[in-house]
Amino acid sequence: PKIFKNLDAGLTAFVTLVPLSETPSGAGARFLGVNARLGRVWDYSDKLKLGLSGGGYWTTMFVSSGTFGFQNQMGPQIFPNLRYLLREDRSVRGYIKFAAISSGAVISSLSNNETALGVSYDFKVRSRWQAVSLDVARLAVKVDDIQVTNQSLSLGWSIAF
């Protein structure tokens, strides 16, 4: 239906497979998380599309040493993106994400957040959109007066259903 033509929805999950570096050494910190977004796309021109989505963000941390970390941080997020169509079945996209996070229902400080900046190359395989992405993210959370900060470089792959 035409009502869904400009609707954009996304559900992504992420997990730390191998940390490239960590302090303290050998802490075994890993992250697991989910992003859920719903938004609108505007056709700026035949080739340029502007998208703006909002939604929810959830993440938790696993630390093998048990000396620090957090569990079940969540909150709202905003996700603007710009997509340029190279041809009918290929595009490049740039995006920014800001997610304010908290362990409860109330966001007490915007300094507890995840920010990300990324690019993707989107392509169709057998009429299904797929993407390879690269993003840089920074997570900053203060839990029980302990500041936890993580910076990451992520390579991703996604498929649309």
PDB file of C-alpha atoms in Angstrom:
ATOM      1  CA  PRO A   1       0.000   0.000   0.000  1.00  0.00           C
ATOM      2  CA  LYS A   2       1.063   3.563  -0.671  1.00  0.00           C
ATOM      3  CA  ILE A   3       0.845   4.420   3.045  1.00  0.00           C
ATOM      4  CA  PHE A   4       3.983   2.288   3.683  1.00  0.00           C
ATOM      5  CA  LYS A   5       6.031   3.687   0.765  1.00  0.00           C
ATOM      6  CA  ASN A   6       7.993   6.134   2.941  1.00  0.00           C
ATOM      7  CA  LEU A   7       8.084   4.022   6.102  1.00  0.00           C
ATOM      8  CA  ASP A   8      11.460   2.758   7.315  1.00  0.00           C
ATOM      9  CA  ALA A   9      11.830   0.144  10.048  1.00  0.00           C
ATOM     10  CA  GLY A  10      14.883  -1.564  11.445  1.00  0.00           C
ATOM     11  CA  LEU A  11      15.771  -4.143  14.059  1.00  0.00           C
ATOM     12  CA  THR A  12      19.444  -4.899  14.666  1.00  0.00           C
ATOM     13  CA  ALA A  13      21.368  -6.852  17.259  1.00  0.00           C
ATOM     14  CA  PHE A  14      25.049  -6.644  18.134  1.00  0.00           C
ATOM     15  CA  VAL A  15      27.538  -8.616  20.206  1.00  0.00           C
ATOM     16  CA  THR A  16      31.243  -8.236  20.951  1.00  0.00           C
ATOM     17  CA  LEU A  17      33.028 -11.214  19.457  1.00  0.00           C
ATOM     18  CA  VAL A  18      36.625 -10.286  20.321  1.00  0.00           C
ATOM     19  CA  PRO A  19      37.753  -7.055  21.994  1.00  0.00           C
ATOM     20  CA  LEU A  20      40.727  -5.501  20.206  1.00  0.00           C
ATOM     21  CA  SER A  21      42.043  -3.999  23.437  1.00  0.00           C
ATOM     22  CA  GLU A  22      40.785  -3.628  26.976  1.00  0.00           C
ATOM     23  CA  THR A  23      41.754  -2.043  30.265  1.00  0.00           C
ATOM     24  CA  PRO A  24      42.236  -3.663  32.680  1.00  0.00           C
ATOM     25  CA  SER A  25      43.912  -6.317  30.555  1.00  0.00           C
ATOM     26  CA  GLY A  26      42.134  -9.672  30.597  1.00  0.00           C
ATOM     27  CA  ALA A  27      38.886  -8.291  32.024  1.00  0.00           C
ATOM     28  CA  GLY A  28      36.888 -10.151  29.372  1.00  0.00           C
ATOM     29  CA  ALA A  29      34.349  -7.378  28.747  1.00  0.00           C
ATOM     30  CA  ARG A  30      31.683  -8.124  26.130  1.00  0.00           C
ATOM     31  CA  PHE A  31      28.567  -6.247  25.041  1.00  0.00           C
ATOM     32  CA  LEU A  32      25.208  -7.449  23.760  1.00  0.00           C
ATOM     33  CA  GLY A  33      22.541  -5.096  22.465  1.00  0.00           C
ATOM     34  CA  VAL A  34      19.468  -4.445  20.328  1.00  0.00           C
ATOM     35  CA  ASN A  35      18.301  -1.406  18.322  1.00  0.00           C
ATOM     36  CA  ALA A  36      14.662  -1.077  17.197  1.00  0.00           C
ATOM     37  CA  ARG A  37      13.712   1.865  14.965  1.00  0.00           C
ATOM     38  CA  LEU A  38      10.737   3.190  13.032  1.00  0.00           C
ATOM     39  CA  GLY A  39      10.856   6.279  10.871  1.00  0.00           C
ATOM     40  CA  ARG A  40      10.132   8.156   7.686  1.00  0.00           C
ATOM     41  CA  VAL A  41      12.062   8.601   4.437  1.00  0.00           C
ATOM     42  CA  TRP A  42      11.818  11.729   2.278  1.00  0.00           C
ATOM     43  CA  ASP A  43      12.861  11.799  -1.383  1.00  0.00           C
ATOM     44  CA  TYR A  44      15.125  14.820  -1.642  1.00  0.00           C
ATOM     45  CA  SER A  45      15.780  14.025  -5.318  1.00  0.00           C
ATOM     46  CA  ASP A  46      15.687  10.966  -7.582  1.00  0.00           C
ATOM     47  CA  LYS A  47      18.960   9.749  -6.072  1.00  0.00           C
ATOM     48  CA  LEU A  48      19.076  11.312  -2.605  1.00  0.00           C
ATOM     49  CA  LYS A  49      16.906  10.098   0.304  1.00  0.00           C
ATOM     50  CA  LEU A  50      16.762  11.558   3.811  1.00  0.00           C
ATOM     51  CA  GLY A  51      15.611   9.329   6.662  1.00  0.00           C
ATOM     52  CA  LEU A  52      14.774  10.083  10.281  1.00  0.00           C
ATOM     53  CA  SER A  53      13.961   7.294  12.706  1.00  0.00           C
ATOM     54  CA  GLY A  54      13.339   6.993  16.403  1.00  0.00           C
ATOM     55  CA  GLY A  55      13.085   3.983  18.625  1.00  0.00           C
ATOM     56  CA  GLY A  56      14.543   2.060  21.496  1.00  0.00           C
ATOM     57  CA  TYR A  57      18.009   0.870  22.479  1.00  0.00           C
ATOM     58  CA  TRP A  58      19.040  -1.852  24.945  1.00  0.00           C
ATOM     59  CA  THR A  59      22.498  -3.074  25.935  1.00  0.00           C
ATOM     60  CA  THR A  60      24.063  -5.199  28.638  1.00  0.00           C
ATOM     61  CA  MET A  61      27.636  -6.012  29.578  1.00  0.00           C
ATOM     62  CA  PHE A  62      29.335  -9.277  30.490  1.00  0.00           C
ATOM     63  CA  VAL A  63      32.675  -9.128  32.326  1.00  0.00           C
ATOM     64  CA  SER A  64      34.396 -12.425  33.099  1.00  0.00           C
ATOM     65  CA  SER A  65      36.321 -10.941  36.027  1.00  0.00           C
ATOM     66  CA  GLY A  66      33.099  -9.496  37.525  1.00  0.00           C
ATOM     67  CA  THR A  67      34.972  -6.400  38.769  1.00  0.00           C
ATOM     68  CA  PHE A  68      32.959  -3.781  36.870  1.00  0.00           C
ATOM     69  CA  GLY A  69      30.214  -3.371  34.311  1.00  0.00           C
ATOM     70  CA  PHE A  70      26.491  -2.809  33.956  1.00  0.00           C
ATOM     71  CA  GLN A  71      23.362  -4.705  33.017  1.00  0.00           C
ATOM     72  CA  ASN A  72      20.183  -3.825  31.143  1.00  0.00           C
ATOM     73  CA  GLN A  73      20.764  -0.216  30.112  1.00  0.00           C
ATOM     74  CA  MET A  74      18.058   1.124  27.779  1.00  0.00           C
ATOM     75  CA  GLY A  75      16.499   4.254  26.385  1.00  0.00           C
ATOM     76  CA  PRO A  76      15.253   6.170  23.364  1.00  0.00           C
ATOM     77  CA  GLN A  77      17.322   6.788  20.256  1.00  0.00           C
ATOM     78  CA  ILE A  78      17.300   9.035  17.208  1.00  0.00           C
ATOM     79  CA  PHE A  79      18.802   7.891  13.904  1.00  0.00           C
ATOM     80  CA  PRO A  80      19.088  10.372  11.001  1.00  0.00           C
ATOM     81  CA  ASN A  81      20.547   9.005   7.765  1.00  0.00           C
ATOM     82  CA  LEU A  82      21.260  10.090   4.205  1.00  0.00           C
ATOM     83  CA  ARG A  83      21.158   7.598   1.314  1.00  0.00           C
ATOM     84  CA  TYR A  84      22.512   8.122  -2.186  1.00  0.00           C
ATOM     85  CA  LEU A  85      21.327   5.745  -4.935  1.00  0.00           C
ATOM     86  CA  LEU A  86      24.193   4.748  -7.208  1.00  0.00           C
ATOM     87  CA  ARG A  87      21.763   2.774  -9.369  1.00  0.00           C
ATOM     88  CA  GLU A  88      18.498   0.933  -8.803  1.00  0.00           C
ATOM     89  CA  ASP A  89      20.109  -1.933  -6.862  1.00  0.00           C
ATOM     90  CA  ARG A  90      23.070  -0.138  -5.180  1.00  0.00           C
ATOM     91  CA  SER A  91      23.407   2.749  -2.722  1.00  0.00           C
ATOM     92  CA  VAL A  92      25.664   4.270  -0.091  1.00  0.00           C
ATOM     93  CA  ARG A  93      24.381   5.568   3.227  1.00  0.00           C
ATOM     94  CA  GLY A  94      25.732   7.700   6.041  1.00  0.00           C
ATOM     95  CA  TYR A  95      24.149   7.736   9.486  1.00  0.00           C
ATOM     96  CA  ILE A  96      24.399   9.118  12.988  1.00  0.00           C
ATOM     97  CA  LYS A  97      22.893   7.571  16.117  1.00  0.00           C
ATOM     98  CA  PHE A  98      22.308   9.102  19.532  1.00  0.00           C
ATOM     99  CA  ALA A  99      20.802   6.938  22.270  1.00  0.00           C
ATOM    100  CA  ALA A 100      20.252   8.271  25.798  1.00  0.00           C
ATOM    101  CA  ILE A 101      20.476   5.338  28.192  1.00  0.00           C
ATOM    102  CA  SER A 102      19.512   4.515  31.756  1.00  0.00           C
ATOM    103  CA  SER A 103      18.996   1.479  33.976  1.00  0.00           C
ATOM    104  CA  GLY A 104      15.449   2.614  34.790  1.00  0.00           C
ATOM    105  CA  ALA A 105      12.456   4.238  33.172  1.00  0.00           C
ATOM    106  CA  VAL A 106      13.771   7.798  33.678  1.00  0.00           C
ATOM    107  CA  ILE A 107      16.699   9.288  31.771  1.00  0.00           C
ATOM    108  CA  SER A 108      18.565  11.163  34.500  1.00  0.00           C
ATOM    109  CA  SER A 109      21.405  12.501  32.345  1.00  0.00           C
ATOM    110  CA  LEU A 110      22.079  12.798  28.621  1.00  0.00           C
ATOM    111  CA  SER A 111      25.756  12.144  29.402  1.00  0.00           C
ATOM    112  CA  ASN A 112      24.806   8.457  29.720  1.00  0.00           C
ATOM    113  CA  ASN A 113      24.594   7.654  26.031  1.00  0.00           C
ATOM    114  CA  GLU A 114      25.820   5.890  22.970  1.00  0.00           C
ATOM    115  CA  THR A 115      26.744   7.901  19.903  1.00  0.00           C
ATOM    116  CA  ALA A 116      27.685   6.363  16.567  1.00  0.00           C
ATOM    117  CA  LEU A 117      28.701   7.521  13.118  1.00  0.00           C
ATOM    118  CA  GLY A 118      28.717   5.122  10.214  1.00  0.00           C
ATOM    119  CA  VAL A 119      28.588   4.370   6.505  1.00  0.00           C
ATOM    120  CA  SER A 120      27.126   1.464   4.594  1.00  0.00           C
ATOM    121  CA  TYR A 121      27.114   0.055   1.089  1.00  0.00           C
ATOM    122  CA  ASP A 122      23.639  -1.318   0.313  1.00  0.00           C
ATOM    123  CA  PHE A 123      22.981  -3.796  -2.508  1.00  0.00           C
ATOM    124  CA  LYS A 124      20.325  -6.207  -3.735  1.00  0.00           C
ATOM    125  CA  VAL A 125      20.842  -9.947  -4.052  1.00  0.00           C
ATOM    126  CA  ARG A 126      17.877 -11.830  -5.535  1.00  0.00           C
ATOM    127  CA  SER A 127      15.565  -8.839  -4.848  1.00  0.00           C
ATOM    128  CA  ARG A 128      16.555  -8.684  -1.146  1.00  0.00           C
ATOM    129  CA  TRP A 129      18.448  -5.665   0.210  1.00  0.00           C
ATOM    130  CA  GLN A 130      21.707  -6.361   2.049  1.00  0.00           C
ATOM    131  CA  ALA A 131      24.329  -4.023   3.480  1.00  0.00           C
ATOM    132  CA  VAL A 132      27.914  -3.977   4.607  1.00  0.00           C
ATOM    133  CA  SER A 133      28.541  -1.270   7.224  1.00  0.00           C
ATOM    134  CA  LEU A 134      31.367   0.298   9.165  1.00  0.00           C
ATOM    135  CA  ASP A 135      30.746   2.439  12.230  1.00  0.00           C
ATOM    136  CA  VAL A 136      32.551   4.117  15.072  1.00  0.00           C
ATOM    137  CA  ALA A 137      30.702   4.238  18.390  1.00  0.00           C
ATOM    138  CA  ARG A 138      31.245   5.585  21.879  1.00  0.00           C
ATOM    139  CA  LEU A 139      29.307   4.333  24.893  1.00  0.00           C
ATOM    140  CA  ALA A 140      29.484   6.263  28.175  1.00  0.00           C
ATOM    141  CA  VAL A 141      27.529   5.106  31.242  1.00  0.00           C
ATOM    142  CA  LYS A 142      27.916   6.026  34.906  1.00  0.00           C
ATOM    143  CA  VAL A 143      26.637   3.288  37.209  1.00  0.00           C
ATOM    144  CA  ASP A 144      26.973   3.543  41.009  1.00  0.00           C
ATOM    145  CA  ASP A 145      29.491   6.406  40.625  1.00  0.00           C
ATOM    146  CA  ILE A 146      31.694   4.291  38.320  1.00  0.00           C
ATOM    147  CA  GLN A 147      32.187   5.633  34.784  1.00  0.00           C
ATOM    148  CA  VAL A 148      32.211   2.940  32.073  1.00  0.00           C
ATOM    149  CA  THR A 149      33.363   4.083  28.627  1.00  0.00           C
ATOM    150  CA  ASN A 150      33.754   1.977  25.496  1.00  0.00           C
ATOM    151  CA  GLN A 151      34.873   3.035  22.034  1.00  0.00           C
ATOM    152  CA  SER A 152      34.415   0.604  19.179  1.00  0.00           C
ATOM    153  CA  LEU A 153      34.930   0.176  15.465  1.00  0.00           C
ATOM    154  CA  SER A 154      32.369  -2.256  14.049  1.00  0.00           C
ATOM    155  CA  LEU A 155      32.086  -4.015  10.713  1.00  0.00           C
ATOM    156  CA  GLY A 156      28.567  -5.243  10.057  1.00  0.00           C
ATOM    157  CA  TRP A 157      26.433  -7.092   7.554  1.00  0.00           C
ATOM    158  CA  SER A 158      22.653  -6.999   7.396  1.00  0.00           C
ATOM    159  CA  ILE A 159      19.848  -8.401   5.306  1.00  0.00           C
ATOM    160  CA  ALA A 160      16.311  -7.023   4.916  1.00  0.00           C
ATOM    161  CA  PHE A 161      13.284  -9.298   5.338  1.00  0.00           C
TER     162      PHE A 161
END
